[in-house]
Coordinates of C-alpha atoms and ligand atoms in Angstrom, one line a residue:
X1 CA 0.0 0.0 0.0
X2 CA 1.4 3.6 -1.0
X3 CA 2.0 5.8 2.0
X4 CA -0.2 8.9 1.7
X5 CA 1.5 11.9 0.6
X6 CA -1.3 14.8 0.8
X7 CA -0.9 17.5 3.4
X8 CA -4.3 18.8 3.2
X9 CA -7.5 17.1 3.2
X10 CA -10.6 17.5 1.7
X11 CA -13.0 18.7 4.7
X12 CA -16.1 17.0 3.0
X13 CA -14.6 13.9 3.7
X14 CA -17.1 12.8 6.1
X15 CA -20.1 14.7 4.5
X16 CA -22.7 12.7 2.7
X17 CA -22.6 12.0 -1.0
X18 CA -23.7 15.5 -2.9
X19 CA -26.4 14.1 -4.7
X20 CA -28.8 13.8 -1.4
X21 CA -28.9 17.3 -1.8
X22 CA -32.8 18.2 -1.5
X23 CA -34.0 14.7 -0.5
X24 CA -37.4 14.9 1.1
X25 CA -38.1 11.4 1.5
X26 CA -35.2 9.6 3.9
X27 CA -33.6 7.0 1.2
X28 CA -30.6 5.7 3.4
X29 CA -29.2 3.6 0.7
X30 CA -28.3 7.0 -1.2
X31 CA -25.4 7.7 1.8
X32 CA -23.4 5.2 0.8
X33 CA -19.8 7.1 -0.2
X34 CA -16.2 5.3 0.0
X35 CA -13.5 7.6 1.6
X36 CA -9.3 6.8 2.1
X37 CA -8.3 6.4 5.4
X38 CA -4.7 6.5 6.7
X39 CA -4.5 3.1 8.3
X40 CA -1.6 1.6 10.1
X41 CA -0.7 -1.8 9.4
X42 CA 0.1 -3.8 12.6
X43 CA 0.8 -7.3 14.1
X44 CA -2.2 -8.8 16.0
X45 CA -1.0 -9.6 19.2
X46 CA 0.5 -5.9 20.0
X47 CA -2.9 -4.0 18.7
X48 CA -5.0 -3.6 22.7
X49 CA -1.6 -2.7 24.0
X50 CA -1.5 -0.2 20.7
X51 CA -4.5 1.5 20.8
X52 CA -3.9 2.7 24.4
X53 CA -1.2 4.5 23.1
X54 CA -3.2 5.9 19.7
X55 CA -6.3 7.4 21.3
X56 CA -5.0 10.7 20.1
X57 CA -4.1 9.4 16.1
X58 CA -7.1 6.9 16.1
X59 CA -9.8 7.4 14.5
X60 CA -13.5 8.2 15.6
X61 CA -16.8 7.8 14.0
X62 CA -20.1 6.4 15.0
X63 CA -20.0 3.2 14.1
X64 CA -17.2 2.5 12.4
X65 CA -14.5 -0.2 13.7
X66 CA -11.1 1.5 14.7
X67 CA -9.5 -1.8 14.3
X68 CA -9.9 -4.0 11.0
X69 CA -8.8 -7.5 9.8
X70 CA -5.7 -7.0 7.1
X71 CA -7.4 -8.2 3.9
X72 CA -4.1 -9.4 2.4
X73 CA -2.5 -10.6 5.6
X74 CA -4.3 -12.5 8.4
X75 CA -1.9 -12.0 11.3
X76 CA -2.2 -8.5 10.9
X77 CA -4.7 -5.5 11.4
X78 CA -5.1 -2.1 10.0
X79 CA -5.7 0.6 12.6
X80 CA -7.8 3.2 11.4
X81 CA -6.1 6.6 11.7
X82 CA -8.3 10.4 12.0
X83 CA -7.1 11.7 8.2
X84 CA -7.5 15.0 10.0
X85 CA -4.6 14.6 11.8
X86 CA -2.7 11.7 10.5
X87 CA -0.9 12.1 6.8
X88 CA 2.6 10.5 7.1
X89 CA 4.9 8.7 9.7
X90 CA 5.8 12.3 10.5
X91 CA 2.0 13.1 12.3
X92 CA 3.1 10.9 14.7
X93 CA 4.2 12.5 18.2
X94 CA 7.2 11.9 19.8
X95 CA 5.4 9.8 22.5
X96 CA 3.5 7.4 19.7
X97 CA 6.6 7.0 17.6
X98 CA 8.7 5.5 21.0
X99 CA 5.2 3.4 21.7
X100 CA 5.6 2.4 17.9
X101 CA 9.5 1.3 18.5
X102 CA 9.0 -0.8 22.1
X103 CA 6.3 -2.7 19.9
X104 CA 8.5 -2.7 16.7
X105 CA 5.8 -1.3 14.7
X106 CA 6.8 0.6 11.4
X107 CA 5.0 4.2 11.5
X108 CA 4.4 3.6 7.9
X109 CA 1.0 4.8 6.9
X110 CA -1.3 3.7 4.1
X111 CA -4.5 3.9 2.5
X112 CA -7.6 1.6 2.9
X113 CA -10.9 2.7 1.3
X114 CA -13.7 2.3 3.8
X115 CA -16.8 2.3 2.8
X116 CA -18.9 5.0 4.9
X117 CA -23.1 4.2 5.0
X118 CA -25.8 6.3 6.6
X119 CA -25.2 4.6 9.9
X120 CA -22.4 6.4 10.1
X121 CA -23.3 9.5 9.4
X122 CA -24.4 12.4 12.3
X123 CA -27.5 13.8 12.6
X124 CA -26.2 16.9 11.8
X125 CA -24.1 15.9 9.1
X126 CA -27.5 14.3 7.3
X127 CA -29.4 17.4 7.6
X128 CA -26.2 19.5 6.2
X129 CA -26.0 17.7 2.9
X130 CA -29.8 17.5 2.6
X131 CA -31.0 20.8 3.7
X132 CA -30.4 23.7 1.1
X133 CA -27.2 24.7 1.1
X134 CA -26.3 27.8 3.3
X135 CA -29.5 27.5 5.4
X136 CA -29.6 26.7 9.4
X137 CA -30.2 23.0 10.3
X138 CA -30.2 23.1 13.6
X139 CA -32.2 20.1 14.5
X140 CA -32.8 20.8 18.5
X141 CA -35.7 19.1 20.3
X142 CA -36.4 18.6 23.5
X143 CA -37.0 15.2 24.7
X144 CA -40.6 14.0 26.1
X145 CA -40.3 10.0 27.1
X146 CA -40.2 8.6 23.5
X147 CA -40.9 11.7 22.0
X148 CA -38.9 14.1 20.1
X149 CA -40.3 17.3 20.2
X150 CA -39.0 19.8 17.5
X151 CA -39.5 23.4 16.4
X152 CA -38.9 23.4 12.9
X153 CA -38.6 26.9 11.2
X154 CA -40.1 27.9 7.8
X155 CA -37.2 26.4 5.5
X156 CA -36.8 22.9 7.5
X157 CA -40.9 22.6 6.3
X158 CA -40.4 20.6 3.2
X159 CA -38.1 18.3 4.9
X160 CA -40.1 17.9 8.3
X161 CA -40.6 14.1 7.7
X162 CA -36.8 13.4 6.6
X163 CA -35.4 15.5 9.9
X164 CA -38.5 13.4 12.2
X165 CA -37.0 10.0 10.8
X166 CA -32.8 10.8 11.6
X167 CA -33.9 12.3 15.1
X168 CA -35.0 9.1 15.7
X169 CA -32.6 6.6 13.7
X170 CA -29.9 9.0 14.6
X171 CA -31.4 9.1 19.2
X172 CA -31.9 5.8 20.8
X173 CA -35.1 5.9 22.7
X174 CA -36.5 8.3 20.7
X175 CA -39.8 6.3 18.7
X176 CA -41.7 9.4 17.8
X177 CA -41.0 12.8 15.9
X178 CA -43.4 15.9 16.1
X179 CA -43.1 19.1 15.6
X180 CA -45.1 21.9 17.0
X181 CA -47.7 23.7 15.1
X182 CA -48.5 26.4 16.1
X183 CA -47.2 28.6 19.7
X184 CA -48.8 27.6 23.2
X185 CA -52.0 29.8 23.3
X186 CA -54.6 27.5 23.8
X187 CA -56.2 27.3 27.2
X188 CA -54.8 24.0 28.4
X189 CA -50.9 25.1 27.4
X190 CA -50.3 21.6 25.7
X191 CA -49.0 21.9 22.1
X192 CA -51.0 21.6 18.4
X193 CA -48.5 19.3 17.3
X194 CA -48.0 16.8 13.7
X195 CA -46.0 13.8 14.0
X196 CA -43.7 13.7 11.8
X197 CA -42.2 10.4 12.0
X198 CA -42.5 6.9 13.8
X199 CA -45.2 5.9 16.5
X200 CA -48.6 7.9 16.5
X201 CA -48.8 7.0 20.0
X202 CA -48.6 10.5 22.0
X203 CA -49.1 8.2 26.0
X204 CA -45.6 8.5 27.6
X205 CA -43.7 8.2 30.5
X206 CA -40.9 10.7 32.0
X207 CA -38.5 11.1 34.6
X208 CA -37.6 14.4 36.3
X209 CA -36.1 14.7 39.7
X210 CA -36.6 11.0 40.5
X211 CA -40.8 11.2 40.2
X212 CA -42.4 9.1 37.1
X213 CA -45.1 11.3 35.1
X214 CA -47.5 9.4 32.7
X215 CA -50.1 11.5 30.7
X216 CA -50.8 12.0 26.6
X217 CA -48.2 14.7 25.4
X218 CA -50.7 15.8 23.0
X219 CA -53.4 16.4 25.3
X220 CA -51.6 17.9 28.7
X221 CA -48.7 20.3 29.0
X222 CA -45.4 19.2 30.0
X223 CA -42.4 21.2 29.8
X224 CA -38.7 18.9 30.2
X225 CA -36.9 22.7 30.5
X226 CA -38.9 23.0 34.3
X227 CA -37.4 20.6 36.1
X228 CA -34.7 22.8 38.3
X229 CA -37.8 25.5 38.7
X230 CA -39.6 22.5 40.0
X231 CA -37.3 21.3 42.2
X232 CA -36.2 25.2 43.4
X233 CA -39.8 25.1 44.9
X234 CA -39.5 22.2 46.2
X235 CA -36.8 22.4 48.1
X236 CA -38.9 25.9 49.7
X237 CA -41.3 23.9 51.3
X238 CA -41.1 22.0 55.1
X239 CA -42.3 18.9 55.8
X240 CA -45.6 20.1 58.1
X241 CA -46.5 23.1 55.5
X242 CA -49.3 23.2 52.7
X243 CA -49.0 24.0 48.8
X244 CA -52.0 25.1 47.0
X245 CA -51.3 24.8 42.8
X246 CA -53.4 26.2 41.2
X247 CA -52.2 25.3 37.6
X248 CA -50.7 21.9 38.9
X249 CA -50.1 20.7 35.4
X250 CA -50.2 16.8 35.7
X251 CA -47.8 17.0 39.3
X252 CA -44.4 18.8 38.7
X253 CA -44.4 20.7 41.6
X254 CA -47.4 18.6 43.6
X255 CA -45.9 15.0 43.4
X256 CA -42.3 16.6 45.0
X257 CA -43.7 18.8 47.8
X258 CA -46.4 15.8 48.9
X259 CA -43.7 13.8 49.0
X260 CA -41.7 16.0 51.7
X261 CA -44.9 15.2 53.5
X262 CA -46.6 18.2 52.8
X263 CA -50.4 18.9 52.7
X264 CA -51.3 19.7 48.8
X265 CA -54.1 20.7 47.1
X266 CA -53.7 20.6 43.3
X267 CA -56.3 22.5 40.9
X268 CA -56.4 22.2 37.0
X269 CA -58.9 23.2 34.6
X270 CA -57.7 20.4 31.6
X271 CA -60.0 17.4 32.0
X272 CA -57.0 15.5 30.4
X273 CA -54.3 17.1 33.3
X274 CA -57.0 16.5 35.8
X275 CA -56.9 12.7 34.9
X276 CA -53.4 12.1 34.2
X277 CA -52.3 14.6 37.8
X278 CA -54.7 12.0 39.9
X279 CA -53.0 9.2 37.9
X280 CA -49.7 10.1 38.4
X281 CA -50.2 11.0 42.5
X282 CA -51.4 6.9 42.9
X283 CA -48.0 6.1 40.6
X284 CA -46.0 8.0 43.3
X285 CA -48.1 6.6 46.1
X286 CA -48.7 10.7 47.1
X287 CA -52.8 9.9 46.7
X288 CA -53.6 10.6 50.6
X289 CA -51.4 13.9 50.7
X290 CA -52.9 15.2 47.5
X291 CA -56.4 16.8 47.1
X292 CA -57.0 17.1 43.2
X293 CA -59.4 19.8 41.7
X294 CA -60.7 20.6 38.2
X295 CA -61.6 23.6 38.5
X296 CA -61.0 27.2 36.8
X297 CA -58.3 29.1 38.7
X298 CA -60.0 32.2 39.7
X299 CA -62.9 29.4 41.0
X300 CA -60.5 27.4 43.4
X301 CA -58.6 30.5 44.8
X302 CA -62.2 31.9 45.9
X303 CA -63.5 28.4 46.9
X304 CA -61.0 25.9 47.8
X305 CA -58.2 27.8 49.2
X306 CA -60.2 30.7 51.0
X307 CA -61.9 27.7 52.9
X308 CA -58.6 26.0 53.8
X309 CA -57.0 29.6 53.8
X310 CA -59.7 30.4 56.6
X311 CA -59.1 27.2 59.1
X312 CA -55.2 27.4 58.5
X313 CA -54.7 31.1 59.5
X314 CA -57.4 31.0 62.2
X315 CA -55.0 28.1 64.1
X316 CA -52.6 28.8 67.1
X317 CA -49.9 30.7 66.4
X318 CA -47.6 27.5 67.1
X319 CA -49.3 24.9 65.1
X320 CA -49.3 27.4 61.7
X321 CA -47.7 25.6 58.6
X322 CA -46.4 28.2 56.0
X323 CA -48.9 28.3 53.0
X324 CA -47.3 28.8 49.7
X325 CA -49.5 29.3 46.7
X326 CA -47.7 28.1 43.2
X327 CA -49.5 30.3 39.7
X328 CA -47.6 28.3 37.2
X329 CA -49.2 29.8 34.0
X330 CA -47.2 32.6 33.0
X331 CA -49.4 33.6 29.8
X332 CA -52.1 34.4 32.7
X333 CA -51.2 34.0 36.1
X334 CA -50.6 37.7 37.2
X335 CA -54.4 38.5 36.4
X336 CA -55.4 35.5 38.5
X337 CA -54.0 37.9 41.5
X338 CA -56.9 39.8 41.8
X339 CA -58.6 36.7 43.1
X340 CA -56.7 37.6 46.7
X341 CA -58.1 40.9 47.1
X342 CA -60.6 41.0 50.4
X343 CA -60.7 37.0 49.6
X344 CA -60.7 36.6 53.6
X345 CA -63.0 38.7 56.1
X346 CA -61.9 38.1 59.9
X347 CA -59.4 39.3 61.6
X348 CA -56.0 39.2 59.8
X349 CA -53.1 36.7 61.4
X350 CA -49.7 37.8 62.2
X351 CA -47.9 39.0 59.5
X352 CA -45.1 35.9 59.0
X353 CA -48.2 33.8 58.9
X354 CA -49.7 34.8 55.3
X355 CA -49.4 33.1 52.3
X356 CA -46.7 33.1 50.3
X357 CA -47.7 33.5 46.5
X358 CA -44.8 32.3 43.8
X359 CA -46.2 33.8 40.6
X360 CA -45.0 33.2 37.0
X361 CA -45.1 35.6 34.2
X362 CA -43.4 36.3 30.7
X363 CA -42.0 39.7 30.0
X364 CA -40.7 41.4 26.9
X365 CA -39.9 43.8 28.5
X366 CA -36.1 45.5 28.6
X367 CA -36.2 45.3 32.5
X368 CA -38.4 41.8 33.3
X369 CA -38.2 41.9 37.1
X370 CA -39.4 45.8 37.6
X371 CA -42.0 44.9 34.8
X372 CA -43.2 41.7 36.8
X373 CA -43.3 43.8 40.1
X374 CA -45.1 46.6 38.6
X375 CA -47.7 44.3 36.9
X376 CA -48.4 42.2 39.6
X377 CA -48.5 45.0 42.2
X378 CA -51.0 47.0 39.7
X379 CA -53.3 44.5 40.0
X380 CA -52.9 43.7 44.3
X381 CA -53.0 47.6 44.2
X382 CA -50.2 48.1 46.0
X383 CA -46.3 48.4 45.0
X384 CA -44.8 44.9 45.1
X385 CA -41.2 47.1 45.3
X386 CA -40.1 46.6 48.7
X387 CA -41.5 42.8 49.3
X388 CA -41.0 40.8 46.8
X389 CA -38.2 38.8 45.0
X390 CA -38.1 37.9 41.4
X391 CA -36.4 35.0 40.4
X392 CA -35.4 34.4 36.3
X393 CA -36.8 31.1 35.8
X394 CA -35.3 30.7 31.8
X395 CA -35.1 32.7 28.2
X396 CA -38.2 31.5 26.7
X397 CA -37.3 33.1 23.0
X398 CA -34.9 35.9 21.9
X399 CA -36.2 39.0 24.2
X400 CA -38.8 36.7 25.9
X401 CA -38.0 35.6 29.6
X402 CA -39.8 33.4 32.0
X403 CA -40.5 34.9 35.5
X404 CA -41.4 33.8 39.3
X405 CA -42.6 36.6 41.3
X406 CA -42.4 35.3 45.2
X407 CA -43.9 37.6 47.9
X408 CA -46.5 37.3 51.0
X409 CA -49.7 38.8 50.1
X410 CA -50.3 41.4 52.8
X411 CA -53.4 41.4 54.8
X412 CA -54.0 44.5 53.6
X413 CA -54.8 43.0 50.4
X414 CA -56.1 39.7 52.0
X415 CA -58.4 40.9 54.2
X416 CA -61.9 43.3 54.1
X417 CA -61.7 46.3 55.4
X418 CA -58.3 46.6 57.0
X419 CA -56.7 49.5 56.8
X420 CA -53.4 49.9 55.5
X421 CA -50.7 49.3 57.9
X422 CA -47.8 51.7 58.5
X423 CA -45.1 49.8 56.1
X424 CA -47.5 49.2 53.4
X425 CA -47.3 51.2 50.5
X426 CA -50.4 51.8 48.0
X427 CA -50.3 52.6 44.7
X428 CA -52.8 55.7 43.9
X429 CA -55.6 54.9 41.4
Ligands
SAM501 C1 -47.9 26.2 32.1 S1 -48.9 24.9 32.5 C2 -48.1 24.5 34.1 C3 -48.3 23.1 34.5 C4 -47.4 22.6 35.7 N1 -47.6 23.4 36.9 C5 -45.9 22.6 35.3 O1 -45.1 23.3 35.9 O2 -45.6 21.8 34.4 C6 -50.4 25.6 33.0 C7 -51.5 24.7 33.4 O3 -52.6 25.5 33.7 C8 -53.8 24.9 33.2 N2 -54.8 26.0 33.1 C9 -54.9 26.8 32.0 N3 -55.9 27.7 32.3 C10 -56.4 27.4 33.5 C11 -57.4 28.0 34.3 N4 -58.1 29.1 33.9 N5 -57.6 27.5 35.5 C12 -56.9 26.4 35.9 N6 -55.9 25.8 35.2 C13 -55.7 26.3 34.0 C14 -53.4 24.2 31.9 O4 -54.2 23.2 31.6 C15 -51.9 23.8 32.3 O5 -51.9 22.5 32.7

């Protein structure tokens, strides 16, 4: 075999034949391309002590064998070398080249065509020689049990079903492509979604911070990009204290929190969440810790939780859990606030004994946290300034961000006809 004497290589070695070029249905027989690879020729008994020694020089590529049988010479291998780095016995470092001696190997290197199928291709590699050339194929999805979930822009349309099928030959685990239709503004959060590829089956089963979640992706909302804001809550609550969740979802925060033995009651409006959130608290053995509602938000603020509002603040002082109040829907939550105004009409309990609201919102705004505060406090009708903290949950889109307001709701605002104490501040309307 000749030793290889080019410096330079061509840098579409490992691309895909050209002529897959605007394929929009996945033919994986059209990726077959041959390419010369440096090999090394050694003898068979010194090649595991070798390759310890060539990690740096060998090369790497999904699927492909580093070590090969010699096809002219059975007591010898070929040892596939990366032909971006190896060209001639002078690639080798000084280190390789004494390994090479002790084993009296000759650093001669050769050619051996290897033939290169889709298997061996990247994802992203596919999608670069099929896409048009020039054009973004960034082929990001988050992952939903067997689900791929994908948010394919205008120009990645006419090959939706092609990029479906590689996320899925290309991710083991991954059965099912879909893309999302439209954005989340329907009432129940969960997406419009096509599936692109693979099962039609939308029931799945997730993981996140050591809880199991079943439910019908295409008929409840779950977000996999939650799971610290989830567990950041958690980790709030005592064991002893009480969670109201008024958007629970199908359990992200409700499952946790019951689990720190924790009294929870957990409201959604989705029939479908409703189901799958009762489901899931019996599938995490949470069932007698977790009341489950159906209810419209503004409905189980002024029903449920001024009830259990009213027996909780009305105990002794020593035997008062702290009440936190999660408004996970940050399209709406912040209008939901209004439900607290004169909700309760005794006589207010101490101050450290209120509830404590966590409130998400989006905001477009060039300063989110002051927008939050002043949104949320416009509609308490009072100024949120002094008393609240606003944590940044995650960048939702370019200039979008995702929001938690956290504050107690003063009894001002709580109770009927208190007057305003000393610290509080109003806002004039
Ligand atoms: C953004 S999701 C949050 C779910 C869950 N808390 C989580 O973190 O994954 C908002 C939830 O609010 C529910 N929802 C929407 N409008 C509602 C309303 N008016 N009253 C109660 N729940 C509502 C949706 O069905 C959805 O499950």
């Amino acid at each position: 075999m000749p030793e290889i004497e080019t410096h330079e290589r061509d840098s579409e070695l490992f691309s895909p034949p050209s002529d897959v070029r605007g394929m929009t249905k996945l033919d994986r027989t059209a990726f077959k391309k041959t390419v010369s690879i440096p090999v090394l020729k050694v003898r068979k008994e010194v090649v595991s002590k070798l390759m310890r020694s060539l990690k740096r020089a060998a090369l790497q590529r999904p699927g492909v064998k580093r070590v090969i049988e010699d096809p002219e010479d059975k007591e010898s291998r070929l040892i596939m070398l990366d032909p971006y780095k190896m060209f001639t016995h002078d690639s080798f470092e000084e280190a390789e080249l004494s390994v090479l001696e002790q084993l009296n190997v000759s650093p001669q290197i050769s050619e051996y065509n290897l033939e290169l199928t889709y298997e061996n291709f990247k994802s992203e590699e596919i999608l670069r020689a099929v896409l048009p050339e020039g054009q973004d194929v960034t082929s990001g999805f988050s992952r939903v049990g067997h689900i791929a979930h994908l948010n394919l822009r205008d120009h990645q349309l006419p090959f939706k079903h092609l990029i479906g099928q590689v996320m899925i030959d290309k991710n083991p685990g991954i059965t099912s492509a879909v893309n999302k239709i439209n954005n989340i503004d329907n009432t129940y959060r969960n997406f419009q979604m096509e599936v692109l590829s693979g099962e039609q089956n939308m029931m799945t089963k997730v993981r996140e911070n050591n809880y199991t979640y079943e439910f019908d992706f295409s008929k409840v909302y779950w977000n996999p990009r939650l799971s610290t804001e989830h567990s950041r809550i958690t980790e709030l609550l005592k064991p002893g204290d009480v969670l109201f969740d008024v958007f629970a979802g199908v359990g992200p925060f409700a499952i946790p929190v019951a689990k720190k033995n924790c009294t929870v009651f957990a409201n959604d409006l989705n029939p479908e969440s409703h189901k799958w959130l009762l489901h899931n608290c019996k599938l995490n053995k949470v069932d007698q810790k977790v009341k489950v509602f159906n209810l419209d938000g503004k409905d189980f603020l002024q029903g449920p939780i001024k009830e259990e509002l009213m027996q909780l603040l009305s105990l002794s002082k020593e035997r008062k859990p702290s009440v936190h109040i999660v408004m996970n829907l940050p399209a709406k939550a912040i209008e939901f606030l209004s439900a607290f105004k004169s909700l309760l009409d005794e006589q207010p309990c101490s101050s450290e004994l209120l509830p404590i609201v966590h409130c998400y919102s989006f905001s477009k705004d060039a300063n989110p946290t002051e927008d939050v505060r002043q949104r949320a406090g416009a509609v308490l009708g009072i100024s949120l300034e002094a008393c609240s903290s606003v944590h940044l949950v995650r960048n939702v889109a370019p200039n979008k961000e995702m929001l938690c307001i956290t504050f107690q709701i003063p009894a001002a605002v709580l109770y009927k006809n208190q007057t305003r104490n000393p610290g509080e501040q109003f806002l004039e309307n």
